[in-house]
Amino acid sequence: MTAPAAAPPRSYRVIARVPEAPDTATIVLEPVRSALPPFAPGQFAMVYAFGVGDIPLSVSGIDGDRLTHTVRNVGAISAALHGLEAGATVGVRGPFGTGWELPSAAGRDLLVVAGGIGLAPLRPLVRAALAAPPEYGRPNVLIGSRTPRDLLYVPETRAWGRSARVLVTVDRPDDRWNGEVGVVTTLLDRADFDPTTAAAFICGPEPMIRATAAELVHRGTDPDRIAVSLERTMHCAIGHCGHCQLGPLLLCRDGPVVTWTAARALLLVREL
Amino acid sequence: MTPLQRGFLGALPPGHRDRLAAFARDVSIPAGTRIFEEGGSADRFWIIRSGGAALDVHVPGRRPAVVETLGEGDLLGWSWLFEPYRWHLGARARSTLLAAEFDAGRVRAACAQDPAFGLAVTHGVAAVIARRLAATRARLLDLYAPPGTDTGGTAG
C-alpha cells in the first residue's frame, strides 16, 4: 500500500531517541491522533521537521502504529530531526514506494547486505525474516561500516547472530577493533548460502550495491532475485516532480526497492 | 566444499590445483603470531583452511595499522611471486590459523619449469591482487562518509 497523492502530513510524537553513532540517531514516533496506513519493510515516509522542511526517511522499525526512523545528520533538515528529543512532534506522510518482497524468498537462503546507514531500511526485513525462520533457508546478514563507531544497532545485530550468520567488516578499524577489515563484498566468501538459489537484499552506497550485485551474479544468483534499494533526491514522493528520476523509473514511486534486473543497466549510464 | 576447494585453489584448473596442492604442508599458527614482517623475505605463502589473519602496515610509534583481514580459502601472501620477493605488508594471526603452507622457492621453480602451470598460478595470484586492488580503490572512495546533500537516511 502507498499513500494517496498529496495527502497532508499526520502529526507524530517522538517517544524515544536512541543515539546510534556520532552523527546518527534513531527516533521512534507514535501518532498523536490517527496513524498512517501500515508501512512495509523497505518503504519510506516523508518526515517534516516543522519550520525547516521534510526529507524521505526509510522505516527502520515497524511496531504497530509506531514508526522508527534512523536519521543521519547531514544537512539542515536531517540535523533538525536528528536533534529531536522525546516529546517533540513531527509531520509524517506515507507510506511511499516499494518494499522488500520477503515472501518471494520463501524456501531460499537469505542474504542481506548492508553498507553504512543502508542497514536502516533492511532492519525491518531482517526482523521479519528472523521472526519466521521455518519459512526461509539459511539467513545471512553482512554489514559494512566506515568505522566501528559508525556501526548501527550493535546490540541487536549481535542478537541476530543467535539465529543468523552475521558478519561485520569496517573500512577503518580503530585500535580496539578486533573484527574484519575490508569491503563488504569480501564477506560473501564467509557467508553460508547457495548463490544459485538464494534471495539477496542489498542497500548502501551505489558503488557498493553494484559491486555486491555483480559479484552475486558472477556466483550464479538470478538478477531477478537480487533486490536493491536505490536513493535519489526524493521531493514530492508521489511521482510528480521528477527529482528522483532514474531513467524510466521514478524511485519514489517505482522504487526505492527494485530488482537488479531493473537497476543494473541504469546504474551504468553516466549522468542518468 | 572445503576452504581449499573454493578459495584461491578452487579457482585454479583441477590439474594445476592438484599439482600446487602437492607442494603444501599443513601448519597450525597460534593466535597472535606475527606470520611475516613488512620488508621481510617472502619465502613462503599460505592458503587459509580456518581462522583469520590480519594484513597490516608498520606505523612508527603506533600499533600496526590493519588494512585488511583474510579468512578461509584466502591466499595469504603474494609478494613471493614477484621480485624482489619481499613482503609488501605484515601479517598476524587473528585467531589460531590452520593453513596449507607452501615453500615459495619450490613453487617458483615449478612455475619456471612448466610454463602452463606457471601461467595458471600467476593468473590465480593476479586475480587475487586484482580483487584486493578493486577493494582498496573502493575504500579510497570513502563511500560511507557523510554525503554533501541533505538526503537524511532514506535507502541508505
Short mmCIF file of C-alpha atoms in Angstrom, two decimals:
data_model
loop_
_atom_site.label_atom_id
_atom_site.label_comp_id
_atom_site.label_asym_id
_atom_site.label_seq_id
_atom_site.Cartn_x
_atom_site.Cartn_y
_atom_site.Cartn_z
CA MET A 1 0.00 0.00 0.00
CA THR A 2 1.18 3.52 -0.72
CA ALA A 3 -0.19 6.86 0.43
CA PRO A 4 -2.65 8.77 -1.75
CA ALA A 5 -1.26 11.67 -3.73
CA ALA A 6 -0.86 14.96 -1.88
CA ALA A 7 -2.16 13.60 1.43
CA PRO A 8 -1.49 16.04 4.27
CA PRO A 9 1.05 15.06 6.92
CA ARG A 10 -0.13 13.46 10.15
CA SER A 11 1.22 14.56 13.50
CA TYR A 12 3.53 12.09 15.22
CA ARG A 13 5.24 12.48 18.57
CA VAL A 14 8.80 11.40 19.29
CA ILE A 15 8.58 8.91 22.14
CA ALA A 16 12.21 7.79 22.16
CA ARG A 17 15.55 8.79 20.73
CA VAL A 18 18.48 6.39 20.58
CA PRO A 19 21.95 7.69 19.63
CA GLU A 20 23.46 5.19 17.21
CA ALA A 21 26.69 6.83 16.07
CA PRO A 22 28.28 10.26 16.39
CA ASP A 23 26.13 11.65 13.56
CA THR A 24 23.23 9.19 13.58
CA ALA A 25 20.23 8.67 15.85
CA THR A 26 17.09 6.57 15.78
CA ILE A 27 13.77 8.17 16.66
CA VAL A 28 10.59 6.29 17.50
CA LEU A 29 7.36 8.01 16.51
CA GLU A 30 3.82 7.48 17.73
CA PRO A 31 0.75 9.03 16.12
CA VAL A 32 -0.72 11.96 18.03
CA ARG A 33 -4.23 11.14 16.77
CA SER A 34 -4.68 8.85 13.76
CA ALA A 35 -1.97 6.65 12.32
CA LEU A 36 -0.92 6.43 8.71
CA PRO A 37 -1.65 3.21 6.81
CA PRO A 38 0.75 0.38 7.68
CA PHE A 39 4.29 0.56 6.31
CA ALA A 40 6.09 -2.41 4.79
CA PRO A 41 9.83 -3.00 5.26
CA GLY A 42 11.70 -1.01 2.64
CA GLN A 43 9.08 1.71 2.24
CA PHE A 44 9.74 5.29 3.30
CA ALA A 45 7.99 8.27 4.83
CA MET A 46 8.36 11.98 4.25
CA VAL A 47 9.17 13.30 7.71
CA TYR A 48 8.64 17.00 8.29
CA ALA A 49 10.63 18.99 10.82
CA PHE A 50 8.28 21.87 11.45
CA GLY A 51 9.60 25.15 10.16
CA VAL A 52 12.55 23.51 8.44
CA GLY A 53 11.29 21.08 5.80
CA ASP A 54 10.77 17.42 5.05
CA ILE A 55 13.00 14.61 3.86
CA PRO A 56 12.44 10.98 2.91
CA LEU A 57 13.33 8.52 5.63
CA SER A 58 13.06 4.74 5.35
CA VAL A 59 11.36 2.95 8.17
CA SER A 60 13.99 1.22 10.28
CA GLY A 61 11.37 -0.32 12.54
CA ILE A 62 7.63 -1.01 12.42
CA ASP A 63 5.76 -1.78 15.60
CA GLY A 64 2.01 -1.45 15.24
CA ASP A 65 1.25 2.23 14.70
CA ARG A 66 4.73 3.21 15.78
CA LEU A 67 7.31 4.14 13.19
CA THR A 68 11.04 4.08 13.70
CA HIS A 69 13.44 6.09 11.59
CA THR A 70 17.20 6.30 11.69
CA VAL A 71 18.48 9.76 10.78
CA ARG A 72 21.96 10.76 9.81
CA ASN A 73 22.80 14.39 10.43
CA VAL A 74 24.00 15.59 7.04
CA GLY A 75 22.08 18.83 6.46
CA ALA A 76 19.61 21.33 7.86
CA ILE A 77 16.52 19.11 7.84
CA SER A 78 18.21 15.92 8.94
CA ALA A 79 20.03 17.92 11.64
CA ALA A 80 16.67 19.15 12.95
CA LEU A 81 15.24 15.62 13.00
CA HIS A 82 18.44 14.14 14.42
CA GLY A 83 18.28 16.58 17.31
CA LEU A 84 14.67 15.90 18.30
CA GLU A 85 14.08 14.66 21.82
CA ALA A 86 11.16 12.70 23.26
CA GLY A 87 8.01 14.81 23.31
CA ALA A 88 8.74 16.73 20.12
CA THR A 89 6.27 16.44 17.25
CA VAL A 90 6.86 15.99 13.52
CA GLY A 91 4.69 15.68 10.44
CA VAL A 92 4.72 12.39 8.57
CA ARG A 93 3.40 11.40 5.13
CA GLY A 94 3.45 7.92 3.73
CA PRO A 95 3.87 5.07 3.22
CA PHE A 96 5.68 5.63 -0.04
CA GLY A 97 7.47 3.48 -2.55
CA THR A 98 8.07 -0.20 -2.97
CA GLY A 99 9.15 -2.52 -0.18
CA TRP A 100 11.30 -5.63 0.14
CA GLU A 101 9.48 -8.68 -1.25
CA LEU A 102 10.32 -11.04 1.58
CA PRO A 103 7.54 -13.59 0.86
CA SER A 104 9.05 -14.26 -2.57
CA ALA A 105 12.16 -15.52 -0.79
CA ALA A 106 10.32 -18.32 1.00
CA GLY A 107 12.33 -21.53 0.94
CA ARG A 108 15.52 -19.81 -0.14
CA ASP A 109 18.70 -18.87 1.68
CA LEU A 110 18.58 -15.20 2.60
CA LEU A 111 21.44 -12.83 2.01
CA VAL A 112 21.08 -9.32 3.42
CA VAL A 113 23.96 -6.98 2.60
CA ALA A 114 24.08 -3.54 4.19
CA GLY A 115 26.58 -0.73 3.76
CA GLY A 116 26.63 2.14 6.24
CA ILE A 117 23.22 3.56 7.01
CA GLY A 118 21.83 1.17 4.40
CA LEU A 119 21.21 -1.17 7.30
CA ALA A 120 18.32 1.07 8.39
CA PRO A 121 15.81 0.05 5.71
CA LEU A 122 16.99 -3.55 5.94
CA ARG A 123 16.44 -3.88 9.70
CA PRO A 124 12.66 -4.45 9.48
CA LEU A 125 13.27 -7.05 6.77
CA VAL A 126 15.74 -8.94 8.95
CA ARG A 127 13.40 -8.74 11.91
CA ALA A 128 10.54 -10.14 9.82
CA ALA A 129 12.69 -12.93 8.39
CA LEU A 130 14.07 -14.00 11.76
CA ALA A 131 10.58 -13.96 13.25
CA ALA A 132 9.55 -16.65 10.77
CA PRO A 133 12.64 -18.83 10.37
CA PRO A 134 10.98 -22.04 9.13
CA GLU A 135 9.82 -20.23 6.01
CA TYR A 136 13.32 -19.38 4.84
CA GLY A 137 16.63 -21.07 4.29
CA ARG A 138 19.88 -20.04 5.95
CA PRO A 139 19.80 -16.33 6.91
CA ASN A 140 22.94 -14.23 6.43
CA VAL A 141 23.41 -10.58 7.33
CA LEU A 142 26.57 -8.91 6.03
CA ILE A 143 27.31 -5.43 7.36
CA GLY A 144 29.93 -2.96 6.16
CA SER A 145 30.73 0.22 8.01
CA ARG A 146 33.19 3.08 7.77
CA THR A 147 34.50 2.69 11.33
CA PRO A 148 33.48 0.69 14.41
CA ARG A 149 31.92 3.86 15.84
CA ASP A 150 29.59 4.09 12.83
CA LEU A 151 28.06 0.65 13.31
CA LEU A 152 24.31 0.76 13.83
CA TYR A 153 22.09 -1.27 16.16
CA VAL A 154 25.07 -3.10 17.66
CA PRO A 155 23.23 -4.93 20.48
CA GLU A 156 20.50 -6.02 18.09
CA THR A 157 22.81 -7.20 15.33
CA ARG A 158 24.75 -9.22 17.93
CA ALA A 159 21.47 -10.80 18.99
CA TRP A 160 20.69 -11.66 15.37
CA GLY A 161 23.82 -13.78 15.48
CA ARG A 162 21.96 -16.36 17.54
CA SER A 163 19.74 -17.27 14.60
CA ALA A 164 21.58 -15.90 11.56
CA ARG A 165 25.11 -15.71 10.26
CA VAL A 166 26.00 -12.09 10.97
CA LEU A 167 29.30 -10.85 9.59
CA VAL A 168 30.62 -7.34 10.11
CA THR A 169 33.52 -5.52 8.49
CA VAL A 170 34.82 -1.98 8.70
CA ASP A 171 36.88 0.13 6.33
CA ARG A 172 38.85 1.90 9.03
CA PRO A 173 39.46 0.00 12.25
CA ASP A 174 40.44 1.68 15.48
CA ASP A 175 42.88 0.27 17.99
CA ARG A 176 40.17 -1.69 19.80
CA TRP A 177 38.58 -3.30 16.74
CA ASN A 178 39.30 -7.00 16.53
CA GLY A 179 36.88 -7.85 13.74
CA GLU A 180 37.08 -7.97 9.97
CA VAL A 181 38.62 -5.16 7.91
CA GLY A 182 37.77 -4.67 4.25
CA VAL A 183 34.90 -4.08 1.87
CA VAL A 184 31.61 -5.83 2.49
CA THR A 185 31.89 -7.96 -0.64
CA THR A 186 34.78 -9.86 0.97
CA LEU A 187 32.27 -11.22 3.48
CA LEU A 188 30.46 -13.13 0.73
CA ASP A 189 33.15 -15.82 0.98
CA ARG A 190 32.31 -16.31 4.66
CA ALA A 191 28.52 -16.35 4.25
CA ASP A 192 26.58 -19.59 4.34
CA PHE A 193 24.31 -19.60 1.31
CA ASP A 194 23.74 -21.20 -2.06
CA PRO A 195 24.16 -18.35 -4.55
CA THR A 196 22.32 -20.21 -7.29
CA THR A 197 19.06 -20.25 -5.36
CA ALA A 198 19.43 -17.53 -2.70
CA ALA A 199 17.43 -14.31 -2.46
CA ALA A 200 19.53 -11.20 -1.84
CA PHE A 201 18.59 -7.81 -0.42
CA ILE A 202 21.14 -5.01 -0.71
CA CYS A 203 21.21 -1.42 0.47
CA GLY A 204 24.09 1.03 0.75
CA PRO A 205 26.11 3.40 -1.41
CA GLU A 206 25.53 2.66 -5.09
CA PRO A 207 29.11 1.57 -5.87
CA MET A 208 28.77 -0.93 -3.01
CA ILE A 209 25.43 -2.13 -4.39
CA ARG A 210 26.92 -2.53 -7.86
CA ALA A 211 29.95 -4.42 -6.61
CA THR A 212 27.87 -6.74 -4.42
CA ALA A 213 25.20 -7.46 -7.02
CA ALA A 214 27.79 -8.03 -9.73
CA GLU A 215 29.65 -10.48 -7.52
CA LEU A 216 26.44 -12.35 -6.75
CA VAL A 217 25.53 -12.59 -10.42
CA HIS A 218 29.05 -13.85 -11.09
CA ARG A 219 28.42 -16.57 -8.49
CA GLY A 220 25.18 -17.57 -10.16
CA THR A 221 22.45 -15.58 -8.43
CA ASP A 222 19.48 -14.69 -10.64
CA PRO A 223 19.37 -10.85 -11.01
CA ASP A 224 15.59 -11.07 -10.51
CA ARG A 225 16.22 -12.42 -7.02
CA ILE A 226 18.55 -9.57 -6.09
CA ALA A 227 16.60 -6.66 -4.63
CA VAL A 228 18.39 -3.34 -4.19
CA SER A 229 17.25 -0.10 -2.60
CA LEU A 230 18.29 2.99 -4.53
CA GLU A 231 18.48 6.57 -3.44
CA ARG A 232 17.89 9.70 -5.43
CA THR A 233 16.74 13.12 -4.28
CA MET A 234 13.12 12.49 -3.43
CA HIS A 235 10.95 15.53 -3.12
CA CYS A 236 7.22 15.06 -3.72
CA ALA A 237 7.27 11.28 -3.00
CA ILE A 238 4.30 10.70 -5.29
CA GLY A 239 5.90 10.57 -8.71
CA HIS A 240 5.04 14.09 -9.84
CA CYS A 241 8.12 16.25 -9.54
CA GLY A 242 10.69 14.00 -11.22
CA HIS A 243 13.50 14.83 -8.81
CA CYS A 244 14.12 11.14 -8.18
CA GLN A 245 14.04 10.04 -11.80
CA LEU A 246 16.45 7.30 -12.79
CA GLY A 247 15.87 6.63 -16.48
CA PRO A 248 12.34 5.28 -16.82
CA LEU A 249 11.95 4.92 -13.04
CA LEU A 250 10.65 7.45 -10.57
CA LEU A 251 12.26 6.00 -7.50
CA CYS A 252 9.79 7.46 -5.02
CA ARG A 253 7.03 5.52 -6.76
CA ASP A 254 8.72 2.68 -8.71
CA GLY A 255 11.39 2.27 -6.00
CA PRO A 256 13.28 2.63 -3.81
CA VAL A 257 13.37 -1.18 -3.90
CA VAL A 258 13.85 -2.58 -7.40
CA THR A 259 15.35 -5.75 -8.79
CA TRP A 260 18.92 -5.80 -10.00
CA THR A 261 17.48 -6.71 -13.41
CA ALA A 262 15.82 -3.28 -13.49
CA ALA A 263 18.65 -1.34 -11.88
CA ARG A 264 21.78 -2.82 -13.43
CA ALA A 265 21.80 -1.07 -16.78
CA LEU A 266 20.57 2.23 -15.34
CA LEU A 267 23.39 2.48 -12.83
CA LEU A 268 25.97 2.14 -15.57
CA VAL A 269 24.69 5.14 -17.55
CA ARG A 270 26.68 8.28 -16.86
CA GLU A 271 24.74 11.37 -15.83
CA LEU A 272 21.46 9.48 -15.55
CA MET B 1 33.24 -27.96 -0.32
CA THR B 2 36.38 -27.35 1.74
CA PRO B 3 38.02 -23.92 2.08
CA LEU B 4 40.85 -25.08 -0.14
CA GLN B 5 38.45 -26.13 -2.86
CA ARG B 6 36.55 -22.84 -3.04
CA GLY B 7 39.09 -20.09 -2.43
CA PHE B 8 42.30 -19.37 -4.27
CA LEU B 9 42.96 -23.03 -5.02
CA GLY B 10 39.40 -23.60 -6.18
CA ALA B 11 39.86 -21.00 -8.90
CA LEU B 12 42.74 -22.96 -10.47
CA PRO B 13 42.10 -25.58 -13.18
CA PRO B 14 41.91 -29.01 -11.48
CA GLY B 15 45.18 -30.40 -12.79
CA HIS B 16 47.18 -27.34 -11.76
CA ARG B 17 45.30 -27.18 -8.46
CA ASP B 18 46.35 -30.73 -7.62
CA ARG B 19 49.94 -30.03 -8.61
CA LEU B 20 50.10 -26.91 -6.43
CA ALA B 21 48.40 -28.72 -3.56
CA ALA B 22 51.14 -31.36 -3.69
CA PHE B 23 53.60 -28.69 -2.51
CA ALA B 24 51.53 -27.92 0.60
CA ARG B 25 52.18 -28.92 4.16
CA ASP B 26 49.68 -28.37 6.94
CA VAL B 27 50.60 -25.90 9.63
CA SER B 28 48.92 -24.52 12.71
CA ILE B 29 49.80 -20.96 13.69
CA PRO B 30 48.77 -19.79 17.17
CA ALA B 31 46.62 -16.70 17.56
CA GLY B 32 48.66 -13.53 17.85
CA THR B 33 51.67 -14.90 15.99
CA ARG B 34 53.38 -12.48 13.63
CA ILE B 35 53.48 -14.51 10.43
CA PHE B 36 55.65 -12.15 8.44
CA GLU B 37 57.05 -8.66 8.64
CA GLU B 38 56.76 -5.93 6.06
CA GLY B 39 60.00 -5.91 4.06
CA GLY B 40 60.95 -9.43 5.13
CA SER B 41 61.91 -12.22 2.77
CA ALA B 42 58.81 -13.63 1.04
CA ASP B 43 59.94 -17.25 1.07
CA ARG B 44 56.59 -18.87 1.89
CA PHE B 45 52.89 -18.37 1.36
CA TRP B 46 49.74 -19.87 2.79
CA ILE B 47 46.19 -20.77 1.91
CA ILE B 48 43.98 -20.47 4.96
CA ARG B 49 41.91 -23.51 5.93
CA SER B 50 40.39 -21.97 9.04
CA GLY B 51 40.92 -18.98 11.27
CA GLY B 52 41.84 -15.49 10.24
CA ALA B 53 44.84 -13.28 9.54
CA ALA B 54 45.24 -9.52 9.51
CA LEU B 55 47.41 -7.71 6.98
CA ASP B 56 49.00 -4.62 8.47
CA VAL B 57 51.34 -1.73 7.84
CA HIS B 58 54.04 -0.62 10.23
CA VAL B 59 53.36 2.87 11.56
CA PRO B 60 56.21 4.23 13.73
CA GLY B 61 55.12 4.86 17.29
CA ARG B 62 51.74 3.16 16.88
CA ARG B 63 50.22 -0.26 16.71
CA PRO B 64 50.46 -1.72 13.21
CA ALA B 65 47.54 -0.42 11.15
CA VAL B 66 45.33 -3.27 9.93
CA VAL B 67 44.43 -2.74 6.28
CA GLU B 68 42.61 -5.98 5.52
CA THR B 69 41.62 -9.25 7.11
CA LEU B 70 41.68 -12.66 5.43
CA GLY B 71 39.83 -15.87 6.19
CA GLU B 72 39.01 -19.36 4.97
CA GLY B 73 40.18 -20.13 1.46
CA ASP B 74 42.12 -16.88 1.10
CA LEU B 75 45.64 -16.65 -0.22
CA LEU B 76 47.94 -15.20 2.41
CA GLY B 77 50.91 -13.65 0.66
CA TRP B 78 51.59 -12.89 -2.99
CA SER B 79 54.91 -11.00 -2.78
CA TRP B 80 56.70 -14.35 -3.14
CA LEU B 81 55.79 -14.44 -6.85
CA PHE B 82 57.38 -11.16 -7.86
CA GLU B 83 60.86 -9.79 -7.41
CA PRO B 84 62.35 -8.67 -5.11
CA TYR B 85 60.39 -11.30 -3.12
CA ARG B 86 59.90 -9.02 -0.12
CA TRP B 87 56.63 -8.70 1.79
CA HIS B 88 54.69 -5.54 0.94
CA LEU B 89 52.70 -5.79 4.18
CA GLY B 90 52.97 -7.54 7.52
CA ALA B 91 50.64 -10.31 8.69
CA ARG B 92 49.47 -11.53 12.08
CA ALA B 93 47.23 -14.46 13.05
CA ARG B 94 43.96 -13.05 14.46
CA SER B 95 42.97 -16.49 15.68
CA THR B 96 44.50 -19.93 15.54
CA LEU B 97 45.25 -20.39 11.89
CA LEU B 98 45.14 -23.75 10.15
CA ALA B 99 46.70 -23.34 6.75
CA ALA B 100 48.40 -25.02 3.85
CA GLU B 101 51.95 -23.66 3.75
CA PHE B 102 53.99 -23.56 0.57
CA ASP B 103 57.70 -23.17 0.00
CA ALA B 104 57.81 -20.24 -2.40
CA GLY B 105 61.13 -21.20 -3.95
CA ARG B 106 59.90 -24.67 -4.89
CA VAL B 107 56.68 -23.32 -6.36
CA ARG B 108 58.54 -20.66 -8.34
CA ALA B 109 60.89 -23.32 -9.69
CA ALA B 110 57.92 -25.47 -10.75
CA CYS B 111 56.36 -22.45 -12.43
CA ALA B 112 59.58 -21.83 -14.35
CA GLN B 113 59.85 -25.47 -15.39
CA ASP B 114 56.27 -25.80 -16.59
CA PRO B 115 55.01 -22.60 -18.25
CA ALA B 116 51.39 -23.82 -18.32
CA PHE B 117 51.46 -24.41 -14.58
CA GLY B 118 53.27 -21.12 -14.06
CA LEU B 119 50.69 -19.25 -16.10
CA ALA B 120 47.83 -20.80 -14.15
CA VAL B 121 49.41 -19.93 -10.82
CA THR B 122 50.24 -16.41 -11.98
CA HIS B 123 46.68 -15.90 -13.25
CA GLY B 124 45.33 -17.11 -9.92
CA VAL B 125 47.55 -14.79 -7.92
CA ALA B 126 46.87 -11.89 -10.30
CA ALA B 127 43.12 -12.40 -9.80
CA VAL B 128 43.61 -12.14 -6.04
CA ILE B 129 45.68 -8.98 -6.45
CA ALA B 130 43.06 -7.51 -8.81
CA ARG B 131 40.26 -8.14 -6.31
CA ARG B 132 42.26 -6.59 -3.50
CA LEU B 133 43.15 -3.60 -5.67
CA ALA B 134 39.49 -3.06 -6.53
CA ALA B 135 38.56 -3.33 -2.86
CA THR B 136 41.27 -0.87 -1.91
CA ARG B 137 40.06 1.61 -4.54
CA ALA B 138 36.51 1.24 -3.28
CA ARG B 139 37.68 2.07 0.23
CA LEU B 140 39.58 5.08 -1.09
CA LEU B 141 36.21 6.44 -2.22
CA ASP B 142 35.16 6.51 1.44
CA LEU B 143 31.67 5.51 0.37
CA TYR B 144 30.18 5.61 3.84
CA ALA B 145 31.33 9.15 4.55
CA PRO B 146 28.64 11.80 5.07
CA PRO B 147 27.27 12.91 1.70
CA GLY B 148 27.25 16.54 0.70
CA THR B 149 23.50 16.72 0.28
CA ASP B 150 20.66 16.68 2.76
CA THR B 151 19.17 13.31 2.00
CA GLY B 152 18.82 12.10 5.56
CA GLY B 153 18.57 8.36 5.77
CA THR B 154 16.33 7.08 3.01
CA ALA B 155 17.62 3.94 1.42
CA GLY B 156 20.97 4.43 2.92
#
